[in-house]
mmCIF file of C-alpha atoms in Angstrom:
data_model
loop_
_atom_site.group_PDB
_atom_site.id
_atom_site.type_symbol
_atom_site.label_atom_id
_atom_site.label_comp_id
_atom_site.label_asym_id
_atom_site.label_seq_id
_atom_site.Cartn_x
_atom_site.Cartn_y
_atom_site.Cartn_z
ATOM 1 C CA MET A 1 0.018 0.002 0.064
ATOM 2 C CA ALA A 2 1.349 3.408 -0.949
ATOM 3 C CA ASN A 3 2.432 5.886 1.610
ATOM 4 C CA ARG A 4 0.253 8.960 1.512
ATOM 5 C CA PHE A 5 2.196 12.185 1.822
ATOM 6 C CA PRO A 6 2.292 12.815 5.589
ATOM 7 C CA ILE A 7 0.912 15.290 7.978
ATOM 8 C CA ILE A 8 3.709 15.304 10.627
ATOM 9 C CA LEU A 9 3.220 17.540 13.552
ATOM 10 C CA HIS A 10 6.404 18.817 15.297
ATOM 11 C CA HIS A 11 7.161 21.213 18.028
ATOM 12 C CA ARG A 12 7.853 24.539 16.445
ATOM 13 C CA LEU A 13 11.443 25.739 16.854
ATOM 14 C CA PRO A 14 11.762 29.341 18.078
ATOM 15 C CA ILE A 15 13.795 31.899 16.109
ATOM 16 C CA LEU A 16 16.699 32.752 18.489
ATOM 17 C CA ALA A 17 18.229 36.192 18.203
ATOM 18 C CA GLY A 18 21.305 34.677 20.157
ATOM 19 C CA VAL A 19 22.185 31.979 17.521
ATOM 20 C CA HIS A 20 25.614 33.011 16.202
ATOM 21 C CA PRO A 21 25.880 32.749 12.451
ATOM 22 C CA ASN A 22 29.358 31.089 12.710
ATOM 23 C CA SER A 23 28.137 28.207 14.778
ATOM 24 C CA SER A 24 26.605 24.968 13.593
ATOM 25 C CA ILE A 25 23.868 23.968 15.869
ATOM 26 C CA SER A 26 21.496 20.990 16.264
ATOM 27 C CA CYS A 27 17.699 21.261 16.559
ATOM 28 C CA THR A 28 17.966 19.534 19.988
ATOM 29 C CA GLN A 29 20.410 22.291 21.093
ATOM 30 C CA LEU A 30 18.031 24.880 20.033
ATOM 31 C CA LEU A 31 15.173 23.399 21.946
ATOM 32 C CA LYS A 32 17.232 23.219 25.080
ATOM 33 C CA ARG A 33 18.410 26.722 24.718
ATOM 34 C CA SER A 34 14.899 27.998 24.069
ATOM 35 C CA LYS A 35 13.854 27.040 27.536
ATOM 36 C CA ASN A 36 16.249 29.598 28.940
ATOM 37 C CA LEU A 37 16.195 32.146 26.122
ATOM 38 C CA SER A 38 12.520 32.951 25.802
ATOM 39 C CA SER A 39 13.225 36.655 26.178
ATOM 40 C CA CYS A 40 15.616 36.532 23.156
ATOM 41 C CA ARG A 41 12.988 35.382 20.631
ATOM 42 C CA VAL A 42 12.304 37.677 17.736
ATOM 43 C CA PRO A 43 8.974 38.187 16.106
ATOM 44 C CA ARG A 44 7.859 35.228 13.828
ATOM 45 C CA ARG A 45 7.552 37.391 10.776
ATOM 46 C CA LEU A 46 9.180 34.774 8.616
ATOM 47 C CA VAL A 47 7.128 31.614 8.483
ATOM 48 C CA PHE A 48 9.375 29.123 10.305
ATOM 49 C CA GLY A 49 6.244 27.266 11.363
ATOM 50 C CA ILE A 50 4.449 26.274 8.233
ATOM 51 C CA GLY A 51 3.780 22.760 9.731
ATOM 52 C CA VAL A 52 0.038 21.880 9.553
ATOM 53 C CA SER A 53 -0.873 24.053 6.558
ATOM 54 C CA PHE A 54 2.013 22.761 4.619
ATOM 55 C CA TRP A 55 1.272 19.104 5.130
ATOM 56 C CA ALA A 56 -2.397 19.773 4.770
ATOM 57 C CA GLN A 57 -1.654 21.277 1.358
ATOM 58 C CA PHE A 58 0.286 18.255 0.190
ATOM 59 C CA MET A 59 -2.504 15.940 1.316
ATOM 60 C CA SER A 60 -5.037 18.199 -0.353
ATOM 61 C CA MET A 61 -3.213 18.175 -3.682
ATOM 62 C CA ALA A 62 -2.823 14.384 -3.518
ATOM 63 C CA GLY A 63 -6.653 14.201 -2.965
ATOM 64 C CA LYS A 64 -6.151 12.601 0.474
ATOM 65 C CA SER A 65 -7.791 13.280 3.823
ATOM 66 C CA VAL A 66 -5.847 15.555 5.999
ATOM 67 C CA THR A 67 -6.632 13.314 9.016
ATOM 68 C CA THR A 68 -4.275 10.657 7.655
ATOM 69 C CA SER A 69 -1.085 10.533 9.593
ATOM 70 C CA PHE A 70 2.196 8.804 8.763
ATOM 71 C CA ILE A 71 4.761 9.342 11.502
ATOM 72 C CA ALA A 72 8.265 7.911 11.223
ATOM 73 C CA SER A 73 10.704 8.079 14.049
ATOM 74 C CA ALA A 74 13.989 9.105 12.683
ATOM 75 C CA ARG A 75 15.697 7.457 15.709
ATOM 76 C CA THR A 76 14.287 4.033 14.832
ATOM 77 C CA LYS A 77 16.581 2.036 12.487
ATOM 78 C CA GLY A 78 14.616 0.992 9.487
ATOM 79 C CA ALA A 79 11.896 3.674 9.823
ATOM 80 C CA VAL A 80 13.702 6.222 7.518
ATOM 81 C CA GLU A 81 14.159 3.643 4.759
ATOM 82 C CA GLN A 82 10.297 3.329 4.643
ATOM 83 C CA ILE A 83 9.495 7.049 4.394
ATOM 84 C CA LEU A 84 10.008 7.268 0.564
ATOM 85 C CA GLN A 85 8.588 3.858 -0.371
ATOM 86 C CA ASN A 86 5.666 4.118 -2.672
ATOM 87 C CA VAL A 87 4.841 7.774 -2.011
ATOM 88 C CA GLU A 88 1.673 9.127 -3.633
ATOM 89 C CA TRP A 89 3.058 12.452 -4.687
ATOM 90 C CA PRO A 90 0.548 15.336 -5.457
ATOM 91 C CA GLU A 91 0.496 16.377 -9.066
ATOM 92 C CA GLN A 92 1.460 19.957 -8.528
ATOM 93 C CA PHE A 93 4.623 21.343 -6.919
ATOM 94 C CA PRO A 94 3.497 22.012 -3.386
ATOM 95 C CA PHE A 95 6.037 24.454 -2.144
ATOM 96 C CA LYS A 96 5.546 28.146 -1.722
ATOM 97 C CA GLU A 97 8.044 31.007 -2.029
ATOM 98 C CA GLU A 98 8.008 31.682 1.672
ATOM 99 C CA ASP A 99 8.994 28.053 2.378
ATOM 100 C CA PHE A 100 12.483 28.961 1.057
ATOM 101 C CA GLN A 101 12.942 32.177 3.082
ATOM 102 C CA ARG A 102 15.682 32.377 5.665
ATOM 103 C CA PHE A 103 16.095 34.412 8.751
ATOM 104 C CA ASP A 104 19.296 35.927 7.290
ATOM 105 C CA GLU A 105 18.746 36.916 3.759
ATOM 106 C CA SER A 106 22.006 38.725 3.382
ATOM 107 C CA SER A 107 24.425 37.641 0.660
ATOM 108 C CA ASP A 108 25.736 34.095 1.005
ATOM 109 C CA LEU A 109 29.089 35.163 -0.382
ATOM 110 C CA VAL A 110 29.432 37.683 2.365
ATOM 111 C CA PHE A 111 28.339 35.113 5.026
ATOM 112 C CA TYR A 112 31.123 32.680 3.833
ATOM 113 C CA GLU A 113 33.610 35.319 3.028
ATOM 114 C CA SER A 114 35.801 34.285 5.847
ATOM 115 C CA PRO A 115 36.902 30.563 5.855
ATOM 116 C CA ARG A 116 34.849 28.470 8.202
ATOM 117 C CA PHE A 117 37.170 25.648 9.132
ATOM 118 C CA VAL A 118 34.559 23.839 11.274
ATOM 119 C CA THR A 119 32.874 20.438 10.875
ATOM 120 C CA HIS A 120 29.145 20.339 10.969
ATOM 121 C CA ILE A 121 28.950 16.761 12.021
ATOM 122 C CA ASP A 122 30.958 14.757 14.583
ATOM 123 C CA ASP A 123 33.659 12.058 13.804
ATOM 124 C CA PRO A 124 31.365 9.015 13.951
ATOM 125 C CA ALA A 125 28.975 10.699 11.443
ATOM 126 C CA ILE A 126 31.819 11.520 9.150
ATOM 127 C CA ALA A 127 33.129 7.940 9.352
ATOM 128 C CA ALA A 128 29.636 6.577 8.551
ATOM 129 C CA LEU A 129 29.355 8.728 5.478
ATOM 130 C CA THR A 130 32.924 7.872 4.243
ATOM 131 C CA LYS A 131 32.058 4.138 4.708
ATOM 132 C CA TYR A 132 28.781 4.698 2.694
ATOM 133 C CA TYR A 133 30.680 6.404 -0.094
ATOM 134 C CA LYS A 134 33.135 3.528 -0.219
ATOM 135 C CA GLU A 135 30.226 1.150 -0.844
ATOM 136 C CA VAL A 136 28.441 3.064 -3.602
ATOM 137 C CA PHE A 137 31.233 5.023 -5.352
ATOM 138 C CA PRO A 138 32.894 3.548 -8.513
ATOM 139 C CA PRO A 139 36.257 1.807 -7.606
ATOM 140 C CA SER A 140 39.027 4.279 -7.259
ATOM 141 C CA ASN A 141 40.868 5.145 -10.371
ATOM 142 C CA THR A 142 38.208 3.791 -12.680
ATOM 143 C CA PRO A 143 38.959 5.374 -16.062
ATOM 144 C CA GLY A 144 36.562 8.009 -17.223
ATOM 145 C CA VAL A 145 34.658 8.382 -13.809
ATOM 146 C CA ALA A 146 33.909 12.002 -12.791
ATOM 147 C CA LEU A 147 32.515 13.141 -9.485
ATOM 148 C CA LEU A 148 31.117 16.490 -8.340
ATOM 149 C CA ASP A 149 31.096 17.440 -4.720
ATOM 150 C CA MET A 150 28.509 20.281 -4.633
ATOM 151 C CA CYS A 151 28.560 22.853 -1.746
ATOM 152 C CA SER A 152 31.845 21.448 -0.772
ATOM 153 C CA SER A 153 34.104 22.699 1.943
ATOM 154 C CA TRP A 154 37.657 22.075 3.228
ATOM 155 C CA VAL A 155 36.515 18.699 4.638
ATOM 156 C CA SER A 156 36.724 15.613 2.394
ATOM 157 C CA HIS A 157 34.244 12.841 3.195
ATOM 158 C CA PHE A 158 35.639 10.577 0.406
ATOM 159 C CA PRO A 159 37.448 7.303 1.396
ATOM 160 C CA ALA A 160 41.025 7.811 2.351
ATOM 161 C CA GLY A 161 43.270 7.758 -0.739
ATOM 162 C CA TYR A 162 40.307 7.812 -3.180
ATOM 163 C CA LYS A 163 41.521 9.119 -6.516
ATOM 164 C CA GLN A 164 39.877 9.905 -9.771
ATOM 165 C CA GLU A 165 41.049 11.878 -12.831
ATOM 166 C CA ARG A 166 38.257 14.341 -12.153
ATOM 167 C CA ILE A 167 36.744 15.282 -8.752
ATOM 168 C CA ALA A 168 35.218 18.740 -8.993
ATOM 169 C CA GLY A 169 34.064 20.786 -6.066
ATOM 170 C CA MET A 170 31.714 23.761 -5.755
ATOM 171 C CA GLY A 171 31.532 26.031 -2.751
ATOM 172 C CA LEU A 172 31.543 29.670 -1.527
ATOM 173 C CA ASN A 173 35.032 30.094 -0.087
ATOM 174 C CA GLU A 174 38.137 29.597 -2.180
ATOM 175 C CA GLU A 175 40.407 29.003 0.759
ATOM 176 C CA GLU A 176 38.165 26.178 1.988
ATOM 177 C CA LEU A 177 38.166 24.668 -1.367
ATOM 178 C CA LYS A 178 41.948 24.816 -1.736
ATOM 179 C CA ALA A 179 42.280 23.043 1.552
ATOM 180 C CA ASN A 180 40.258 20.128 0.187
ATOM 181 C CA LYS A 181 43.125 17.840 -1.001
ATOM 182 C CA VAL A 182 40.832 15.483 -2.889
ATOM 183 C CA LEU A 183 39.609 18.010 -5.374
ATOM 184 C CA THR A 184 41.214 18.128 -8.850
ATOM 185 C CA GLU A 185 39.348 21.295 -9.731
ATOM 186 C CA TYR A 186 37.020 23.734 -7.968
ATOM 187 C CA ILE A 187 34.553 26.594 -8.763
ATOM 188 C CA VAL A 188 33.246 29.327 -6.354
ATOM 189 C CA GLN A 189 29.609 29.920 -7.114
ATOM 190 C CA ASP A 190 26.532 30.956 -5.136
ATOM 191 C CA LEU A 191 23.827 28.512 -6.124
ATOM 192 C CA ASN A 192 21.171 30.514 -4.473
ATOM 193 C CA THR A 193 21.951 33.484 -6.975
ATOM 194 C CA ASN A 194 22.886 31.293 -9.930
ATOM 195 C CA PRO A 195 21.592 27.730 -9.903
ATOM 196 C CA LYS A 196 23.001 27.093 -13.454
ATOM 197 C CA LEU A 197 25.818 24.530 -13.004
ATOM 198 C CA PRO A 198 28.857 25.376 -15.241
ATOM 199 C CA PHE A 199 29.288 21.915 -16.672
ATOM 200 C CA GLU A 200 28.453 20.123 -19.890
ATOM 201 C CA ASP A 201 25.465 17.723 -20.137
ATOM 202 C CA ASN A 202 26.127 14.134 -19.077
ATOM 203 C CA SER A 203 29.513 14.994 -17.333
ATOM 204 C CA PHE A 204 29.395 13.313 -13.988
ATOM 205 C CA ASP A 205 28.902 9.678 -12.580
ATOM 206 C CA VAL A 206 28.160 10.933 -9.031
ATOM 207 C CA ILE A 207 27.072 14.144 -7.517
ATOM 208 C CA THR A 208 27.331 14.538 -3.687
ATOM 209 C CA ASN A 209 25.989 17.159 -1.282
ATOM 210 C CA VAL A 210 26.907 16.862 2.404
ATOM 211 C CA VAL A 211 24.827 18.721 5.061
ATOM 212 C CA SER A 212 24.122 21.629 2.641
ATOM 213 C CA VAL A 213 20.845 20.761 0.889
ATOM 214 C CA ASP A 214 19.048 22.733 3.649
ATOM 215 C CA TYR A 215 20.548 25.961 2.351
ATOM 216 C CA LEU A 216 19.273 25.718 -1.183
ATOM 217 C CA THR A 217 16.643 28.483 -1.936
ATOM 218 C CA LYS A 218 16.120 27.296 -5.481
ATOM 219 C CA PRO A 219 16.259 23.459 -5.016
ATOM 220 C CA ILE A 220 14.229 22.379 -7.954
ATOM 221 C CA GLU A 221 16.348 24.459 -10.301
ATOM 222 C CA VAL A 222 19.478 22.956 -8.872
ATOM 223 C CA PHE A 223 18.145 19.447 -8.928
ATOM 224 C CA LYS A 224 17.198 19.935 -12.619
ATOM 225 C CA GLU A 225 20.704 21.051 -13.218
ATOM 226 C CA MET A 226 22.115 17.987 -11.423
ATOM 227 C CA ARG A 227 19.883 15.724 -13.696
ATOM 228 C CA ARG A 228 21.298 17.555 -16.763
ATOM 229 C CA ILE A 229 24.981 17.122 -15.934
ATOM 230 C CA LEU A 230 24.675 13.560 -14.671
ATOM 231 C CA LYS A 231 25.351 10.793 -16.978
ATOM 232 C CA PRO A 232 22.380 8.410 -17.657
ATOM 233 C CA GLY A 233 22.265 6.132 -14.632
ATOM 234 C CA GLY A 234 24.363 8.565 -12.697
ATOM 235 C CA MET A 235 23.820 8.865 -8.914
ATOM 236 C CA ALA A 236 23.078 11.923 -6.797
ATOM 237 C CA ILE A 237 23.635 11.521 -3.110
ATOM 238 C CA MET A 238 22.192 14.110 -0.628
ATOM 239 C CA SER A 239 23.331 13.542 2.947
ATOM 240 C CA PHE A 240 22.214 15.548 6.016
ATOM 241 C CA SER A 241 22.119 15.690 9.782
ATOM 242 C CA ASN A 242 20.230 17.741 12.187
ATOM 243 C CA ARG A 243 22.902 20.480 12.284
ATOM 244 C CA CYS A 244 23.119 23.655 10.325
ATOM 245 C CA PHE A 245 23.958 27.429 10.285
ATOM 246 C CA PHE A 246 20.404 28.082 11.592
ATOM 247 C CA THR A 247 20.007 31.568 10.212
ATOM 248 C CA LYS A 248 20.901 30.385 6.707
ATOM 249 C CA ALA A 249 18.791 27.313 6.488
ATOM 250 C CA ILE A 250 15.384 27.698 4.691
ATOM 251 C CA SER A 251 12.212 27.978 6.752
ATOM 252 C CA ILE A 252 10.800 24.536 5.645
ATOM 253 C CA TRP A 253 13.865 22.856 7.023
ATOM 254 C CA THR A 254 14.089 24.697 10.342
ATOM 255 C CA SER A 255 10.362 24.218 11.075
ATOM 256 C CA THR A 256 10.389 20.416 10.640
ATOM 257 C CA GLY A 257 12.186 17.255 11.953
ATOM 258 C CA ASP A 258 14.495 14.668 10.590
ATOM 259 C CA SER A 259 11.933 12.304 9.087
ATOM 260 C CA ASP A 260 10.272 15.310 7.403
ATOM 261 C CA HIS A 261 13.575 16.278 5.869
ATOM 262 C CA VAL A 262 13.787 12.895 4.120
ATOM 263 C CA MET A 263 10.416 13.579 2.557
ATOM 264 C CA ILE A 264 11.393 17.173 1.535
ATOM 265 C CA VAL A 265 14.554 16.075 -0.181
ATOM 266 C CA GLY A 266 12.733 13.148 -1.778
ATOM 267 C CA ALA A 267 10.205 15.717 -3.128
ATOM 268 C CA TYR A 268 13.126 17.699 -4.744
ATOM 269 C CA PHE A 269 14.103 14.687 -6.814
ATOM 270 C CA HIS A 270 10.522 13.831 -7.718
ATOM 271 C CA TYR A 271 9.489 17.365 -8.874
ATOM 272 C CA ALA A 272 12.779 18.044 -10.638
ATOM 273 C CA GLY A 273 11.839 15.114 -13.025
ATOM 274 C CA GLY A 274 14.042 12.654 -14.838
ATOM 275 C CA PHE A 275 15.177 10.800 -11.618
ATOM 276 C CA GLU A 276 14.258 7.268 -10.501
ATOM 277 C CA PRO A 277 12.095 7.193 -7.399
ATOM 278 C CA PRO A 278 14.297 8.489 -4.544
ATOM 279 C CA GLN A 279 15.430 6.242 -1.713
ATOM 280 C CA ALA A 280 16.331 7.002 1.945
ATOM 281 C CA VAL A 281 18.999 5.351 4.057
ATOM 282 C CA ASP A 282 19.717 5.804 7.720
ATOM 283 C CA ILE A 283 23.495 5.619 8.286
ATOM 284 C CA SER A 284 23.478 6.999 11.748
ATOM 285 C CA PRO A 285 26.361 5.362 13.598
ATOM 286 C CA ASN A 286 25.194 5.500 17.211
ATOM 287 C CA PRO A 287 21.572 6.845 17.438
ATOM 288 C CA GLY A 288 21.107 8.987 20.402
ATOM 289 C CA ARG A 289 24.856 9.168 21.095
ATOM 290 C CA SER A 290 26.345 10.820 18.045
ATOM 291 C CA ASP A 291 25.058 12.977 15.292
ATOM 292 C CA PRO A 292 22.353 11.305 13.052
ATOM 293 C CA MET A 293 23.188 10.895 9.444
ATOM 294 C CA TYR A 294 20.651 10.320 6.605
ATOM 295 C CA ILE A 295 20.940 9.775 2.908
ATOM 296 C CA VAL A 296 18.420 10.487 0.164
ATOM 297 C CA HIS A 297 19.676 9.372 -3.173
ATOM 298 C CA SER A 298 18.434 8.769 -6.683
ATOM 299 C CA ARG A 299 19.752 7.944 -10.224
ATOM 300 C CA LYS A 300 19.198 9.789 -13.392
ATOM 301 C CA GLN A 301 16.793 7.876 -15.619
ATOM 302 C CA ALA A 302 18.550 6.187 -18.560
ATOM 303 C CA THR A 303 16.237 7.899 -21.027
ATOM 304 C CA ALA A 304 16.112 11.255 -19.357
#
């Protein structure tokens, strides 16, 4: 039986004036801080709490009753894998412009002007992602294989010693990209200003994005570009945790939880078109004891 697109009710995260833009913070930390920082909340003029109306809109477009509930605990191994199985997607693109607003709408190039030599996720989560890449990437030094690390930084999550003739990186700070020793080439580009990817059609076998999909304000345009530059059958891997630069993440992300994020990224693949049905994987190494880590991936259709 197909999963109907869910109504998932979550506690709304407050907008905190005290969240420093240089720090990566988890939703759990935000909730803990909110208990002691209620006086620091700013007006909810940006819609960081779309919640009920958003899910209800999805269900309405799908022609389903808004009383239907599908709740998956992202802390339960196996639950995440079920979220994207046989989803009945609404016919129309359900997102609104305000869903992609951010608390800080200043230029991303200015925000990342200074290098941010930090890690968003802890070592066990990094190790889990590296292990996953080792399992799904083409073997090292496979002739003709090209990979693109989109929204990349100074940290390489690729397997140790992994080499290809072409590993391209895109990011917002040149110093960080230079520090990434895996990259054979890099480009500085703000995808929220210009989502057009500067590569030829059918160029890459794999595209990765690590804990950055939540910053994309034009995700459908970016995902369509990913489809264009992937080779037929090429794989796109979006990985994310519950950490982010909170003021730069889009409102639909900061107002929902981990399992919702899986559905949101799955929707990006679906509505971009030309991808196989997206799949989700929970690679969290130590649920409840280290940072969670989730994968939503898909392949470009052979006939796309």
